[in-house]
Coordinates of C-alpha atoms in Angstrom, one line a residue:
M19 CA -106.4 13.1 95.8
N20 CA -106.5 9.3 96.1
Y21 CA -106.6 7.7 99.6
L22 CA -105.1 4.4 100.6
F23 CA -105.1 2.8 104.1
E24 CA -102.2 1.2 105.9
N25 CA -102.3 -2.6 106.1
Q26 CA -105.0 -2.7 103.5
N27 CA -104.7 -3.8 99.8
I28 CA -103.8 -1.1 97.4
T29 CA -105.5 -0.5 94.1
K30 CA -104.6 -2.7 91.1
S31 CA -103.4 0.2 89.1
L32 CA -100.5 0.8 91.6
E33 CA -99.4 -2.8 92.0
S34 CA -97.2 -3.1 88.9
Y35 CA -95.5 0.3 89.6
I36 CA -94.6 -0.8 93.2
K37 CA -93.3 -4.1 92.0
E38 CA -91.0 -2.4 89.5
N39 CA -89.6 0.1 92.0
K40 CA -87.4 -1.8 94.4
S41 CA -87.0 1.3 96.6
L42 CA -90.6 0.9 97.6
H43 CA -90.4 -2.7 98.6
E44 CA -89.3 -2.0 102.2
H45 CA -92.5 0.0 102.7
F46 CA -95.0 -2.6 101.3
E47 CA -95.9 -6.2 102.0
I48 CA -95.8 -8.0 98.6
N49 CA -97.4 -11.4 98.2
F50 CA -98.9 -13.5 95.4
N51 CA -102.4 -12.1 95.9
R52 CA -102.1 -8.4 96.7
I53 CA -99.9 -5.6 97.9
K54 CA -100.5 -3.5 101.0
P55 CA -98.5 -0.8 103.0
K56 CA -97.0 -2.4 106.1
N57 CA -97.4 0.2 108.9
R58 CA -96.4 3.0 106.6
C59 CA -98.3 6.2 106.0
G60 CA -97.5 9.3 104.0
F61 CA -97.5 10.6 100.5
L62 CA -96.9 9.0 97.1
S63 CA -96.6 11.1 93.9
I64 CA -96.5 8.9 90.9
E65 CA -96.3 10.6 87.5
N66 CA -99.6 12.6 87.4
E67 CA -101.3 10.8 90.3
N68 CA -101.1 11.6 94.0
Y69 CA -101.9 9.2 96.8
F70 CA -102.1 9.5 100.5
I71 CA -101.6 6.4 102.7
I72 CA -103.4 7.2 105.9
P73 CA -104.1 5.3 109.2
K74 CA -107.5 3.8 109.7
I75 CA -108.6 5.8 112.8
S76 CA -111.8 7.4 111.8
N77 CA -114.5 6.5 109.2
K78 CA -113.8 9.9 107.5
E79 CA -110.8 10.0 105.1
E80 CA -110.0 13.7 105.6
Q81 CA -110.2 13.3 109.3
N82 CA -107.8 10.4 109.2
L83 CA -105.4 12.6 107.1
N84 CA -105.7 15.5 109.6
I85 CA -105.0 13.2 112.5
F86 CA -101.9 11.7 110.8
I87 CA -100.6 15.2 110.0
Y88 CA -101.2 16.3 113.7
M89 CA -99.4 13.2 114.9
L90 CA -96.4 14.0 112.7
L91 CA -96.2 17.6 113.8
K92 CA -96.2 16.7 117.5
A93 CA -93.9 13.6 116.9
Y94 CA -91.2 15.7 115.3
D95 CA -91.8 18.8 117.4
I96 CA -92.8 21.0 114.5
K97 CA -94.5 24.2 115.8
I98 CA -97.0 25.5 113.4
S99 CA -100.4 27.2 113.9
N100 CA -103.7 26.0 112.6
P101 CA -103.9 29.0 110.1
D102 CA -100.5 28.1 108.8
I103 CA -101.6 24.6 108.1
A104 CA -104.8 25.8 106.4
N105 CA -103.0 28.4 104.3
L106 CA -100.4 26.2 102.8
Q107 CA -100.3 26.6 99.0
N108 CA -102.5 24.0 97.3
T109 CA -99.7 22.2 95.5
N110 CA -99.2 18.5 94.7
F111 CA -96.3 18.5 97.3
K112 CA -98.0 20.5 100.0
Y113 CA -97.3 18.1 102.9
L114 CA -93.7 17.6 101.9
E115 CA -93.7 21.4 101.4
L116 CA -94.8 21.8 105.1
F117 CA -91.7 20.1 106.4
I118 CA -89.3 21.8 103.9
R119 CA -90.7 25.2 104.9
F120 CA -90.2 24.4 108.5
F121 CA -86.6 23.4 107.9
A122 CA -85.9 26.5 105.8
D123 CA -87.5 28.9 108.3
S124 CA -85.6 27.3 111.2
L125 CA -82.3 27.3 109.4
L126 CA -82.6 30.8 108.1
H127 CA -83.4 32.1 111.5
E128 CA -80.1 30.7 112.8
L129 CA -78.1 31.8 109.8
K130 CA -79.3 35.4 110.4
R131 CA -77.5 35.2 113.7
G132 CA -74.3 34.0 111.9
I133 CA -73.2 31.1 109.8
Y134 CA -71.3 28.3 111.7
K135 CA -67.5 28.4 111.2
T136 CA -64.8 26.1 112.4
Y137 CA -61.0 25.9 112.0
I138 CA -60.1 23.8 108.9
T139 CA -56.6 22.5 108.4
R140 CA -55.3 23.2 104.9
E141 CA -52.2 22.5 102.9
E142 CA -51.3 24.9 100.1
N143 CA -48.3 26.0 97.9
L144 CA -48.0 29.7 98.6
K145 CA -45.7 32.6 97.8
V146 CA -45.1 33.4 101.5
L147 CA -45.0 31.3 104.6
R148 CA -48.3 30.8 106.3
G149 CA -48.6 28.6 109.4
K150 CA -46.4 25.5 109.5
Y151 CA -43.5 24.9 107.1
L152 CA -43.7 21.4 105.6
I153 CA -40.1 20.4 105.5
E154 CA -40.5 17.1 103.5
K155 CA -42.6 18.5 100.8
N156 CA -40.4 21.6 100.4
F157 CA -37.2 19.4 100.1
Q158 CA -39.0 17.2 97.5
N159 CA -39.6 20.4 95.4
F160 CA -36.4 22.2 96.4
Y161 CA -36.2 24.4 93.2
H162 CA -39.8 25.4 93.4
M163 CA -40.3 29.1 94.1
N164 CA -43.4 28.7 96.3
I165 CA -43.5 27.3 99.8
Y166 CA -45.5 24.3 100.9
C167 CA -47.2 25.1 104.2
E168 CA -50.0 23.9 106.5
F169 CA -52.3 26.3 108.3
D170 CA -55.6 26.6 110.1
E171 CA -58.4 28.7 108.5
F172 CA -61.5 29.9 110.2
S173 CA -63.9 28.6 107.5
T174 CA -67.6 28.0 106.6
D175 CA -66.5 25.0 104.6
N176 CA -67.1 22.5 107.4
E177 CA -69.1 19.2 107.6
L178 CA -72.2 20.7 109.1
N179 CA -72.6 23.3 106.4
K180 CA -71.8 20.8 103.7
F181 CA -74.7 18.7 105.0
F182 CA -77.1 21.7 105.0
L183 CA -76.1 22.6 101.5
Y184 CA -76.6 19.0 100.3
A185 CA -80.1 18.9 101.9
I186 CA -81.0 22.3 100.4
K187 CA -80.0 21.2 96.9
I188 CA -82.3 18.1 97.2
F189 CA -85.2 20.0 98.7
K190 CA -85.1 22.6 95.9
R191 CA -86.1 19.9 93.5
Y192 CA -89.5 19.7 95.3
S193 CA -90.0 23.2 96.5
S194 CA -89.6 26.8 95.3
Y195 CA -89.9 28.3 98.8
S196 CA -88.1 31.6 98.9
N197 CA -86.4 31.0 102.3
L198 CA -84.9 27.8 100.9
H199 CA -83.2 29.9 98.1
K200 CA -82.0 32.4 100.7
C201 CA -80.4 29.6 102.7
D202 CA -78.7 28.4 99.6
S203 CA -77.1 31.8 98.9
V204 CA -75.6 32.0 102.4
F205 CA -73.6 28.8 101.7
D206 CA -72.0 30.2 98.6
E207 CA -68.5 29.6 100.0
V208 CA -69.2 26.0 101.0
Y209 CA -68.0 23.2 98.6
Y210 CA -70.9 21.0 97.5
S211 CA -70.4 17.3 97.8
H212 CA -72.7 14.2 98.1
I213 CA -73.5 13.2 101.6
D214 CA -74.2 9.6 102.7
I215 CA -76.9 10.2 105.4
N216 CA -76.6 6.6 106.6
R217 CA -73.0 7.2 107.7
I218 CA -73.1 10.8 109.0
N219 CA -73.0 11.1 112.8
F220 CA -72.5 14.7 113.6
K221 CA -71.7 15.7 117.2
F222 CA -73.1 19.0 118.5
D223 CA -71.5 21.2 121.1
R224 CA -72.2 24.6 122.6
L225 CA -71.0 26.4 119.5
N226 CA -73.3 24.8 117.0
Q227 CA -76.2 23.5 119.2
R228 CA -78.5 26.2 117.8
F229 CA -78.4 24.3 114.4
E230 CA -79.4 20.9 115.9
K231 CA -83.2 21.3 115.3
S232 CA -82.6 22.2 111.6
Y233 CA -80.3 19.2 111.3
E234 CA -82.8 16.8 112.8
I235 CA -85.6 18.0 110.5
A236 CA -83.4 17.8 107.4
M237 CA -82.3 14.2 108.4
M238 CA -85.9 13.2 108.9
I239 CA -87.0 14.5 105.5
L240 CA -84.0 12.9 103.7
K241 CA -84.6 9.5 105.3
K242 CA -88.3 9.5 104.6
L243 CA -88.0 10.9 101.0
S244 CA -87.5 8.4 98.2
P245 CA -87.2 9.6 94.6
L246 CA -88.8 7.1 92.2
V247 CA -87.8 6.2 88.7
N248 CA -90.5 6.7 86.0
N249 CA -90.9 7.4 82.3
S250 CA -92.7 10.7 82.8
T251 CA -91.3 14.3 83.0
Q252 CA -93.3 14.6 86.3
K253 CA -91.3 14.1 89.5
S254 CA -92.3 10.9 91.3
F255 CA -91.4 10.3 94.9
A256 CA -92.5 8.7 98.1
F257 CA -92.6 10.5 101.5
L258 CA -93.4 7.7 103.9
F259 CA -93.3 7.3 107.7
D260 CA -93.1 4.2 109.9
M261 CA -96.1 4.5 112.1
S262 CA -94.5 2.6 114.9
E263 CA -91.9 5.4 115.1
V264 CA -94.5 8.2 114.7
F265 CA -96.8 6.7 117.4
E266 CA -93.8 6.3 119.8
K267 CA -92.5 9.9 119.3
F268 CA -96.1 11.4 119.4
I269 CA -96.9 9.7 122.7
G270 CA -93.4 10.5 124.1
N271 CA -93.6 14.2 123.4
L272 CA -97.0 14.4 125.0
Y273 CA -95.7 12.7 128.1
K274 CA -92.9 15.3 128.2
E275 CA -95.7 17.9 128.6
I276 CA -97.4 15.9 131.3
D277 CA -94.3 15.0 133.4
S278 CA -91.1 17.1 133.3
S279 CA -89.1 14.1 134.4
T280 CA -89.9 12.2 131.1
L281 CA -86.9 10.7 129.2
L282 CA -87.3 9.2 125.7
Q283 CA -85.3 6.2 124.6
C284 CA -83.4 6.2 127.9
E285 CA -80.6 3.6 127.3
R286 CA -78.8 1.9 130.2
N287 CA -76.6 -1.1 130.6
F288 CA -77.2 -3.6 133.4
G289 CA -74.2 -5.8 133.2
N290 CA -74.4 -7.4 129.7
L291 CA -78.0 -6.4 129.4
K292 CA -78.8 -3.2 127.4
L293 CA -82.3 -1.8 128.0
K294 CA -83.9 1.1 126.2
P295 CA -87.6 1.8 127.2
D296 CA -89.6 4.1 124.9
I297 CA -90.7 6.4 127.7
K298 CA -89.4 6.7 131.3
T299 CA -90.5 9.0 134.1
E300 CA -89.5 9.0 137.7
T301 CA -92.5 6.8 138.6
Q302 CA -93.4 5.0 135.4
I303 CA -92.1 3.1 132.3
I304 CA -94.2 3.2 129.2
D305 CA -93.6 1.2 126.0
T306 CA -95.6 1.9 122.9
K307 CA -96.7 -0.9 120.5
Y308 CA -98.2 0.2 117.2
K309 CA -100.0 -3.1 116.5
L310 CA -103.5 -4.0 115.4
V311 CA -104.9 -5.6 118.6
K312 CA -108.3 -7.3 117.8
N313 CA -108.5 -9.4 121.0
K314 CA -106.5 -10.4 124.1
D315 CA -104.8 -13.2 122.2
D316 CA -103.0 -10.5 120.2
L317 CA -101.2 -9.3 123.3
K318 CA -97.8 -11.0 123.1
T319 CA -96.3 -12.8 126.2
H320 CA -92.8 -11.5 125.4
D321 CA -94.0 -7.9 125.7
K322 CA -95.1 -8.7 129.3
Y323 CA -91.6 -10.2 130.0
Q324 CA -90.0 -7.1 128.5
M325 CA -92.0 -4.8 130.9
F326 CA -91.1 -7.0 133.9
T327 CA -87.4 -6.7 132.9
Y328 CA -87.7 -2.9 132.7
G329 CA -89.5 -2.6 136.0
I330 CA -87.0 -4.8 138.0
N331 CA -83.8 -3.3 136.5
F332 CA -84.8 0.4 136.5
N333 CA -86.5 -0.2 139.9
I334 CA -89.7 1.4 138.7
R335 CA -92.6 -0.9 139.5
D336 CA -95.5 0.8 137.6
T337 CA -95.4 0.1 133.9
I338 CA -97.7 0.6 130.9
L339 CA -97.9 -1.2 127.5
L340 CA -99.8 1.2 125.2
Y341 CA -101.5 0.3 122.0
P342 CA -103.6 2.4 119.6
K343 CA -107.2 1.5 119.9
H344 CA -108.4 -0.7 117.0
I345 CA -111.4 -3.0 117.5
L346 CA -110.9 -4.0 121.1
D347 CA -110.6 -1.4 123.9
V348 CA -107.7 -3.0 125.7
D349 CA -107.7 -2.5 129.5
E350 CA -105.9 -5.0 131.7
D351 CA -104.2 -4.6 135.1
L352 CA -101.6 -7.3 135.7
R353 CA -99.2 -8.2 138.6
L354 CA -96.0 -9.6 137.4
G355 CA -93.8 -11.4 139.9
K356 CA -94.4 -11.1 143.7
D357 CA -93.0 -9.6 146.9
Y358 CA -89.8 -7.6 146.2
N359 CA -90.0 -8.6 142.5
L360 CA -93.5 -7.3 141.9
V361 CA -94.1 -5.2 138.8
N362 CA -97.5 -3.6 138.1
L363 CA -98.4 -3.7 134.4
K364 CA -101.3 -1.9 132.8
I365 CA -102.1 -2.9 129.2
K366 CA -104.0 -0.1 127.6
S367 CA -105.2 1.2 124.3
I368 CA -105.7 4.8 123.5
D369 CA -108.3 6.1 121.2
L370 CA -106.6 8.5 118.7
K371 CA -109.9 9.6 117.1
F372 CA -111.2 13.1 117.8
E373 CA -113.9 15.0 115.9
D374 CA -112.3 18.5 116.3
D375 CA -110.2 19.5 113.3
G376 CA -107.8 21.8 115.1
Y377 CA -104.2 20.8 115.8
K378 CA -104.0 22.3 119.3
E379 CA -107.4 20.9 120.2
Y380 CA -106.5 17.4 119.1
T381 CA -103.1 17.2 120.9
E382 CA -104.7 18.6 124.1
E383 CA -107.5 16.0 124.0
I384 CA -105.0 13.1 123.5
K385 CA -102.8 14.5 126.3
N386 CA -105.9 14.6 128.6
R387 CA -106.6 10.9 127.8
L388 CA -103.1 10.0 128.6
E389 CA -103.2 11.8 132.0
K390 CA -106.4 9.9 133.0
M391 CA -104.7 6.6 132.0
N392 CA -101.7 7.4 134.2
E393 CA -103.5 6.9 137.5
F394 CA -102.4 3.6 139.1

């Protein structure tokens, strides 16, 4: 396994491949001198070589990898035990496999309770009348022996199931997991079609809400997974995550365990002003910034203005700007405004490094650090 670090130059042997694959350009900063991942971490499988892009949190490569995996599991609310992580099959795709397995297990669990069905409106030319008689079509074909009719059918061939079937077909290219094949067989009466995941916006209700978690995991995998063009028979792909998103979701889900009033991405309109803080509780607003902060000059003034705007409009006067610890241990207490327009702002960095290798132990330790930080 080859290790690369985010925001650091990649090896020369990879540069030409990344330049030739335009699908990778959004994940890398390409200049005249070198190429480096821009706040992206994850897995690259290129022909016969495998690469992990990992965050630079610890001085140990494997520990950085473990921390990254633990952050992903908590960020996307994937419940898996330490033995399950350790016992994953030693395949080239094992970390993509982890997410595919979780999706398949989650979906199969719900399918065993019953496949989702909806009423689908169909038009057919039948021997006997079924549903609504289509006058215009029948007059156009007056001498035809059959009857054009429109009817509702309680069917599995609906948009949600089509999405799941599309996702399963793609995941089967990278995994031979048995539960994935079992899910595929359940959708045998669903018509397969290509799905544009950038346009899909499925609404869940009380009848299909139990499938929402499987849907979210499938969407996450599909958005992060990029097949790559190559001249080899080996599958080449990228499975990369924006660390700003991972850090935000990781911290947000830990806050939900600390404070039951926590809301993530709580969007509200104040006149023509739309605000959406990362994390909001009844008493605090927290915004995460996944940036390399080397000194106080790296703390942007507009970030302070943003927190002041949040505090005044949401009427929550205790706010936190939270960065991952890099070189400088950031710890500033600021008072923005005065009197009735006073907003307290803490600018903090959290150390994501922890020596214990266990997932539960790691998340509990980071949660404890956040709880200590919360005291105004």
